[in-house]
Amino acid sequence: MSVAAAPARLVDHFQHGLAAPICLTWELTYACNLACVHCLSSSGRRDPRELTTAQCKAVIDELERMQVFYVNIGGGEPTVRPDFWEIVDYAVAHHVGVKFSTNGVRITRDVAARLAGSDYIDVQISLDGATAEINDAVRGTGSYATAVRAMEHLADAGFAGFKLSVVVTRHNAGQLDAFKALADRYGAQLRLTRLRPSGRGADVWDELHPTAAQQRELYDWLVAHGEQVLTGDSFFHLSAYGQALPGLNLCGAGRVVCLIDPVGDVYACPFAIHDSFLAGNVREPGGFERVWRSSELFTELRAPQSGGACASCAHFDSCRGGCMAAKFFTGLPLDGPDPECVQGYGADALLARDDAGVPKPSGDHSHSRAAAGKPPRHGEPGRGGPGPVPVVIGRAPVSAAPVSACQQDPLAGFAPAATVGR
């Protein structure tokens, strides 16, 4: 009597990559009216090499052919691009849903009414403190009031279920209930995101990332609130505490997600903007589709992984070794433990690392570097061109919205037959 083979888990399909990303993050611009201290793309000034309107539409045409479900548009502050709504409307007209992150600076009553009238556009308001004191210390003076005003406009327009996005830090980790209450007040859904040591976040990670005790409290809170709160798989490293959190619980870099930056460069992960994770550019022959399906980097990421030093850990199947970007930008080996490993292995690895070997993010578009007369970090060999130029939008400073990862269930509509690399 033969024994039927156990059905393959979705995670087994995903780890070998898909024919098209489930969702991708697209930074339309580095321009922003402020600069959050933890901004993972070091936004502030626009880059004059950013994709034109026509080039953005060409990318959308590709995404439509590839049947990409939706794009997460971020920045920078994407709404400061003059052609932002033209790009959004073009995507929706070509069957590519849009979810965009904003600090709320341009969510007027009229804009809120427009958003509420569309079934294919979602919006995410970024806020990193349940009080102005906590939030504005990270995102800039006045940013709390601006975000709340945007939520009021969306609620008044009848936009139910927009997202309130929070990057969990050491200073707001005790405000989770308050964030949930704030989201409920405006008919929004709370979305929590992990703080990564990317961009300017690399400079403040040691001071801002939650303590071990706070990580445990966060895990317990997420388990208790289950499907009520979105995480975009940000916290799968916490699954090593025991019970798996809702979601994929796998690093999807180059497998199910990726990033397109303002100049068309394609990175494996929205949180790993560095030459080491650069797979190609949408302007190159074959466009985005060639990069996604044939790039050497993505092919390598989809190959079977050994798990390295973590493979012998009893919790490896739960956390899968943690976040690639978090390890890379804290100077830890990619086949080693996550810096916030709940078993403590990451803390030991951080103590043993060589600080001189910690990589630096590839690009810095911060306003502060321009004010200090410093050249931008971005500008890899052969990519030349003029430096980023300032952007002025005539409002009191608000803050850069972190680039979003998948906001909703990444498994919706998944067809196992779409896998590649097997």
PDB file of C-alpha atoms in Angstrom, residues 127-132 134 144 148 151 164 166 171-186 190 192 221 225:
ATOM      1  CA  LEU A 127       2.938  57.482  12.106  1.00  0.00           C
ATOM      2  CA  ASP A 128       5.568  56.418  14.630  1.00  0.00           C
ATOM      3  CA  GLY A 129       4.121  57.629  17.884  1.00  0.00           C
ATOM      4  CA  ALA A 130       0.651  57.464  19.406  1.00  0.00           C
ATOM      5  CA  THR A 131       1.414  60.928  20.792  1.00  0.00           C
ATOM      6  CA  ALA A 132       2.959  63.951  19.101  1.00  0.00           C
ATOM      7  CA  ILE A 134       6.980  60.387  20.549  1.00  0.00           C
ATOM      8  CA  TYR A 144       1.738  63.955  14.044  1.00  0.00           C
ATOM      9  CA  VAL A 148      -4.002  62.775  12.073  1.00  0.00           C
ATOM     10  CA  MET A 151      -6.777  60.251   8.729  1.00  0.00           C
ATOM     11  CA  LEU A 164      -2.112  53.255   9.798  1.00  0.00           C
ATOM     12  CA  VAL A 166       3.860  52.161  12.447  1.00  0.00           C
ATOM     13  CA  HIS A 171      10.117  54.467  22.270  1.00  0.00           C
ATOM     14  CA  ASN A 172       6.724  53.433  20.898  1.00  0.00           C
ATOM     15  CA  ALA A 173       6.727  49.691  21.658  1.00  0.00           C
ATOM     16  CA  GLY A 174       4.657  50.387  24.776  1.00  0.00           C
ATOM     17  CA  GLN A 175       1.989  52.206  22.748  1.00  0.00           C
ATOM     18  CA  LEU A 176       0.606  49.281  20.751  1.00  0.00           C
ATOM     19  CA  ASP A 177      -2.821  49.428  22.397  1.00  0.00           C
ATOM     20  CA  ALA A 178      -2.931  53.180  21.834  1.00  0.00           C
ATOM     21  CA  PHE A 179      -2.033  52.727  18.147  1.00  0.00           C
ATOM     22  CA  LYS A 180      -4.805  50.147  17.785  1.00  0.00           C
ATOM     23  CA  ALA A 181      -7.288  52.507  19.415  1.00  0.00           C
ATOM     24  CA  LEU A 182      -6.187  55.330  17.117  1.00  0.00           C
ATOM     25  CA  ALA A 183      -6.642  53.148  14.044  1.00  0.00           C
ATOM     26  CA  ASP A 184     -10.071  52.018  15.265  1.00  0.00           C
ATOM     27  CA  ARG A 185     -11.121  55.611  15.872  1.00  0.00           C
ATOM     28  CA  TYR A 186     -10.686  56.451  12.187  1.00  0.00           C
ATOM     29  CA  LEU A 190      -3.167  48.982  12.015  1.00  0.00           C
ATOM     30  CA  LEU A 192       3.202  47.272  12.272  1.00  0.00           C
ATOM     31  CA  TRP A 221       0.692  41.243  21.513  1.00  0.00           C
ATOM     32  CA  HIS A 225      -4.381  40.299  18.050  1.00  0.00           C
TER      33      HIS A 225
END
